[in-house]
Short mmCIF file of C-alpha atoms in Angstrom, two decimals:
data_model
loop_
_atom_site.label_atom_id
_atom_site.label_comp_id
_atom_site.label_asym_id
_atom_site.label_seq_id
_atom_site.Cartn_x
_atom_site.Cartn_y
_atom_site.Cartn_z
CA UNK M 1 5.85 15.97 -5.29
CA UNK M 2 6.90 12.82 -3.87
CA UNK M 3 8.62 10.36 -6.69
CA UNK M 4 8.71 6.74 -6.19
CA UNK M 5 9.76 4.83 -9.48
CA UNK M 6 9.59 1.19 -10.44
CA UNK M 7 12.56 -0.08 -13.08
CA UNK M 8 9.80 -1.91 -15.34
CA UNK M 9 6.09 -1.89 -15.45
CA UNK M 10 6.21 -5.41 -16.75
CA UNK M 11 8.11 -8.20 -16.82
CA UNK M 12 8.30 -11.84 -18.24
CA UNK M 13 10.80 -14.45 -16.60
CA UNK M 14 10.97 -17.97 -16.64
CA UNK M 15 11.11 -20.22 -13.83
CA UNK M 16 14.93 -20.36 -12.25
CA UNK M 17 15.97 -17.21 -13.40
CA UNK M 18 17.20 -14.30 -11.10
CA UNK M 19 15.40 -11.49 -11.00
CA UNK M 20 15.96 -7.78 -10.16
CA UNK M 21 13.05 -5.40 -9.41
CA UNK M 22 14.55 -1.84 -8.72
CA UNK M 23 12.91 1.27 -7.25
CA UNK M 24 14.34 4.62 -6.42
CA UNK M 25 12.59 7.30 -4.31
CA UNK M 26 13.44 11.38 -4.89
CA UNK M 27 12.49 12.84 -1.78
CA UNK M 28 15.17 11.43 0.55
CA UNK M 29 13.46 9.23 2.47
CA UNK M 30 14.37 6.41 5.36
CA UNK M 31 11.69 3.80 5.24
CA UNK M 32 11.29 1.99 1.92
CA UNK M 33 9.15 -1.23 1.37
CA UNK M 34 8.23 -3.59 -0.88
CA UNK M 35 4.71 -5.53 -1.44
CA UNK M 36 3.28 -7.85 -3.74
CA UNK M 37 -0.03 -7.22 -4.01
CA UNK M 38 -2.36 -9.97 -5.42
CA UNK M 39 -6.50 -10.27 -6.13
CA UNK M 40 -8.23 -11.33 -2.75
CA UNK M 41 -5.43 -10.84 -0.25
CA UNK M 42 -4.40 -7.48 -0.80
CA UNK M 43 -0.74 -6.33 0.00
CA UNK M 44 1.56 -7.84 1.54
CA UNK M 45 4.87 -6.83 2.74
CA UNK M 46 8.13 -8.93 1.58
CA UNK M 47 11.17 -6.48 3.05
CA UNK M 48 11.42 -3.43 4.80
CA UNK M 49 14.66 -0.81 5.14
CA UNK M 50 14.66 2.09 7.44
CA UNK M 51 18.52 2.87 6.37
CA UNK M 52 20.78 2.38 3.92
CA UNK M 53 22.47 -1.55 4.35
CA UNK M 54 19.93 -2.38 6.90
CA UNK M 55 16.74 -4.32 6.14
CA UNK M 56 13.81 -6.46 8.21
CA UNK M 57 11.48 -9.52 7.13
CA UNK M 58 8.11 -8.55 5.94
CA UNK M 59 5.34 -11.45 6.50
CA UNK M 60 6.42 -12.96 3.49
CA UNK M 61 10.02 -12.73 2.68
CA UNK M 62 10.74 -16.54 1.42
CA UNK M 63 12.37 -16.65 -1.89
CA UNK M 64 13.05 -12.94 -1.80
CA UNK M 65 16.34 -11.06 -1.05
CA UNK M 66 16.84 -7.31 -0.97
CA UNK M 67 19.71 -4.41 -1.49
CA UNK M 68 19.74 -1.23 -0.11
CA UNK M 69 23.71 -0.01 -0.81
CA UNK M 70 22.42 3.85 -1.76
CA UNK M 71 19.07 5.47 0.07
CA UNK M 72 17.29 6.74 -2.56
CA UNK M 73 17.76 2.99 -4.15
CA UNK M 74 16.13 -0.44 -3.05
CA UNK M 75 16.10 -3.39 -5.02
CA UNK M 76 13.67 -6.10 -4.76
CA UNK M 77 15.90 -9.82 -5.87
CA UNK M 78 14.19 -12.76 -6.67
CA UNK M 79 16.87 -15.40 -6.27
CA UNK M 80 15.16 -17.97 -8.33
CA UNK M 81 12.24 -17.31 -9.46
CA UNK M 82 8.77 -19.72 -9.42
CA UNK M 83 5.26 -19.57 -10.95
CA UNK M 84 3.80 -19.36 -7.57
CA UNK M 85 6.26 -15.29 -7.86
CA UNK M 86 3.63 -13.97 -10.66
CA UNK M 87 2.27 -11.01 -8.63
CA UNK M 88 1.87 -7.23 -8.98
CA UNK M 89 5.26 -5.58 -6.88
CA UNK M 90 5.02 -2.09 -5.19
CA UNK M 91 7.63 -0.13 -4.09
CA UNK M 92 6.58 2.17 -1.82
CA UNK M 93 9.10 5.02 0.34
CA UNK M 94 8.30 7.27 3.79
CA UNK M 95 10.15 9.97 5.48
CA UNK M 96 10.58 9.27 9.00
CA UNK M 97 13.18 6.68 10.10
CA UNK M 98 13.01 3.88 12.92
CA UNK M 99 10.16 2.86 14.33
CA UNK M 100 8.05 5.73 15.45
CA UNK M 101 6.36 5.78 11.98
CA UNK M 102 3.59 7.90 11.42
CA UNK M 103 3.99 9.07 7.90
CA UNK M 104 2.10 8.23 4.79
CA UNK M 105 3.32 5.91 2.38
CA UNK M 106 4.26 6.82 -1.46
CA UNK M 107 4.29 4.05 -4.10
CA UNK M 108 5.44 3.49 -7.27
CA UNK M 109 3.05 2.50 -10.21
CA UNK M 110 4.01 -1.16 -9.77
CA UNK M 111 5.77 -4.56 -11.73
CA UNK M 112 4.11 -6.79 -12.99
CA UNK M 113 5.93 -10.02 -12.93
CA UNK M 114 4.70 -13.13 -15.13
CA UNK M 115 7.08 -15.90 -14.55
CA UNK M 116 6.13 -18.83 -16.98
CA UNK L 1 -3.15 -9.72 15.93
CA UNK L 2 -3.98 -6.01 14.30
CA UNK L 3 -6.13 -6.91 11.33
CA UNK L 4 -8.50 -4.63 9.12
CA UNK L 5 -11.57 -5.69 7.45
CA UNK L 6 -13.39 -4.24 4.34
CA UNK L 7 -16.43 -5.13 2.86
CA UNK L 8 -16.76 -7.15 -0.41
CA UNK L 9 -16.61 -6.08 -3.80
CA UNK L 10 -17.09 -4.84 -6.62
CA UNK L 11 -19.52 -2.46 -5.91
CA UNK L 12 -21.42 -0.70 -8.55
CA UNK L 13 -22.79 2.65 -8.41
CA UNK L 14 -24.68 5.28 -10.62
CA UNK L 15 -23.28 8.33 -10.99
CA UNK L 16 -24.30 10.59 -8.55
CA UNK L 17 -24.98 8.12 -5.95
CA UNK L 18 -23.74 8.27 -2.77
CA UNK L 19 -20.94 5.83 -1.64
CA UNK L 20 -19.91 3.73 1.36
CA UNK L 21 -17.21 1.37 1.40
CA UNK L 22 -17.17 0.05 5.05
CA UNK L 23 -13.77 -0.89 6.96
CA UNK L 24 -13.73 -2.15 10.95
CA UNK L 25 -9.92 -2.68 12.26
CA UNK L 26 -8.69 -4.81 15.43
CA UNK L 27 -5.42 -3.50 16.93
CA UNK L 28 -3.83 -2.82 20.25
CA UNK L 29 -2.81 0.50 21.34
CA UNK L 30 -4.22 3.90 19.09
CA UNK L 31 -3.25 3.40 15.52
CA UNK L 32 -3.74 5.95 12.69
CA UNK L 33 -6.30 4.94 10.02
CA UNK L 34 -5.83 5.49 6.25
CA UNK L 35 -7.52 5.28 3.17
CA UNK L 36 -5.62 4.43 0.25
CA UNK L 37 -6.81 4.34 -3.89
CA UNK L 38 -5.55 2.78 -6.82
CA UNK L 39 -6.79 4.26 -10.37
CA UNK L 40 -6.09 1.80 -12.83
CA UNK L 41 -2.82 1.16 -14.13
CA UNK L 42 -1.19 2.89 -11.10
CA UNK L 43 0.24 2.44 -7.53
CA UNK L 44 -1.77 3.22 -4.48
CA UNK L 45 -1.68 7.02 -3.28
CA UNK L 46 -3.15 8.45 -0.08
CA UNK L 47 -6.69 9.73 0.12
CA UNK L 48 -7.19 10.81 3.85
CA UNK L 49 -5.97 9.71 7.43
CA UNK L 50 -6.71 10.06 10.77
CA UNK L 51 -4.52 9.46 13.49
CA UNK L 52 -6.75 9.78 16.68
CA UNK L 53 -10.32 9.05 18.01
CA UNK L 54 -13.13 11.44 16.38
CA UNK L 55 -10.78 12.92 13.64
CA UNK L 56 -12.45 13.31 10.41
CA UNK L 57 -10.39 12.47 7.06
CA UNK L 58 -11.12 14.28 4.02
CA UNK L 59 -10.13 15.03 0.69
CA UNK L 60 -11.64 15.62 -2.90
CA UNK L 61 -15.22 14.67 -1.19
CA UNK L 62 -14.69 11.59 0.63
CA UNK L 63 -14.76 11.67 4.22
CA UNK L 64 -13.53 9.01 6.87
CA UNK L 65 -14.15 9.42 10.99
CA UNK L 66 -12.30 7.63 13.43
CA UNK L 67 -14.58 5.52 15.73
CA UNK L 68 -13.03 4.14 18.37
CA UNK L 69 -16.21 2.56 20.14
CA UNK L 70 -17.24 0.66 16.79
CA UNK L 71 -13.72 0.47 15.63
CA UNK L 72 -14.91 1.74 12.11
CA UNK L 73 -13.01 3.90 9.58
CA UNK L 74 -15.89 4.13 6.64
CA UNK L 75 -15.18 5.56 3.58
CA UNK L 76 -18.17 7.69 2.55
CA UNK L 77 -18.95 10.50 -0.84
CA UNK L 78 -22.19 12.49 -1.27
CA UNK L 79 -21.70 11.81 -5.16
CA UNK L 80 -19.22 9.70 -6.83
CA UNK L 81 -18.13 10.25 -10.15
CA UNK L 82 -17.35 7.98 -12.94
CA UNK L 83 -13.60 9.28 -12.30
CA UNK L 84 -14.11 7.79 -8.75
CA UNK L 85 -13.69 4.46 -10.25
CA UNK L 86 -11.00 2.45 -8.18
CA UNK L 87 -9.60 -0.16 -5.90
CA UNK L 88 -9.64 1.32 -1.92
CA UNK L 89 -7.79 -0.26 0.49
CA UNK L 90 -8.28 0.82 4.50
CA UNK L 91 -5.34 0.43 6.49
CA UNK L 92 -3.68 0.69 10.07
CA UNK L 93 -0.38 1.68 11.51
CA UNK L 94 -0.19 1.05 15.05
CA UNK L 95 2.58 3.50 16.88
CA UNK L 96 5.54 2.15 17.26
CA UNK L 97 5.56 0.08 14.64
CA UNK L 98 6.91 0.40 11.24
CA UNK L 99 3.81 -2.23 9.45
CA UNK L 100 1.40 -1.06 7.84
CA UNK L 101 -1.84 -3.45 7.60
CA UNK L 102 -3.82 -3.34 4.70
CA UNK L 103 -7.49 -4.38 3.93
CA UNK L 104 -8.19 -6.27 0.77
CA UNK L 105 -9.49 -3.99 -1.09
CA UNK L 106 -13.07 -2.60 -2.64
CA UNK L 107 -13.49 -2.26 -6.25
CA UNK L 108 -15.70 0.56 -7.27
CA UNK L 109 -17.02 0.85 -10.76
CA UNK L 110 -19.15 4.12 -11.46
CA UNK L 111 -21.37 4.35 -14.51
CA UNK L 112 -22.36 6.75 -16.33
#
């Protein structure tokens, strides 16, 4: 079975801080993404990767960075974080790479962030 | 642009009763359909797909059918169980692309 883990299931920050949300993946896939998902607008996607070191804008990618130095890994950085950042995150990894994607998605159980 | 719509929640069944949780998608091209749940406490997994007109989804007694002339991927079960209890999300991927577009979700909440 596919593996997608999230570093921490929850997490309390305070506004300004830096914050790191890491996933890995164990099946050795290309594509990994990360959401935010939040009551009323479902999820949303903040970053894609389809390789290692390369990444692509989601629809919402202000205030967000991301890493992808190893392929299994893919870290989710909050540069400084803000109230308005308190949201569930999913990871979430598929197999196929570039952009003939027809594969189904695996996620992670999810962060939830509180940023006071 | 390639949207999907779901209807409403919560919605609040009997045990035993049977379920619909409807979904309607705009998109260019032929895009595979999904359904997605999320049990509480968890991330979303996969519960069927279909990937072309007329194909019928499946799995653990929920069915989904690809209609292109309604654009319509409902979700339906015979006769949900309290264990059925969830969040389902509908959602496209149009070929070619790498984005997935989700719905915003249907809360079910079975009773015993």
């Amino acid at each position: 079975d596919v593996k997608v883990t999230q570093s921490s299931r929850y997490l309390v920050k305070r506004t300004g801080e830096k914050v790191f949300l890491e996933c890995v993946q164990d099946m050795d896939h290309e594509n990994m993404f990360w959401y935010r998902q939040d009551p009323g607008l479902g999820l949303r996607l903040i970053y894609f990767s389809y390789d290692v070191k390369m990444k692509e804008k989601g629809d919402i990618p202000e205030g967000y960075s991301v890493s992808r130095e190893k392929k299994e890994r893919f870290s989710l950085i909050l540069e400084s974080a803000s109230t308005n950042q308190t949201s569930m995150y999913l990871c979430a990894s598929s197999l196929r790479g570039g952009p003939l994607i027809t594969d189904t998605q695996y996620f992670g159980p999810g962060t939830r962030l509180t940023v006071l | 642009g390639n949207s999907v719509t779901q209807m409403e929640g919560p919605v609040t069944l009997s045990e035993e009763a049977f379920l619909t949780i409807n979904c309607t998608y705009t998109a260019t091209g032929y895009p595979s359909l999904f359904w997605y749940v999320q049990y509480p406490g968890e991330g979303l997994q996969l519960l069927l797909k279909a990937t072309k007109a007329d194909d019928k989804g499946s799995n653990k007694g929920f069915e989904a059918t690809y209609r292109k002339e309604t654009t319509s991927f409902h979700l339906e079960k015979g006769s949900v169980q309290v264990s059925d209890s969830a969040v389902y999300f509908c959602a496209l991927l149009t070929s070619g692309t790498y984005k997935y577009i989700f719905g915003t979700g249907t809360r079910l909440k079975v009773l015993a």
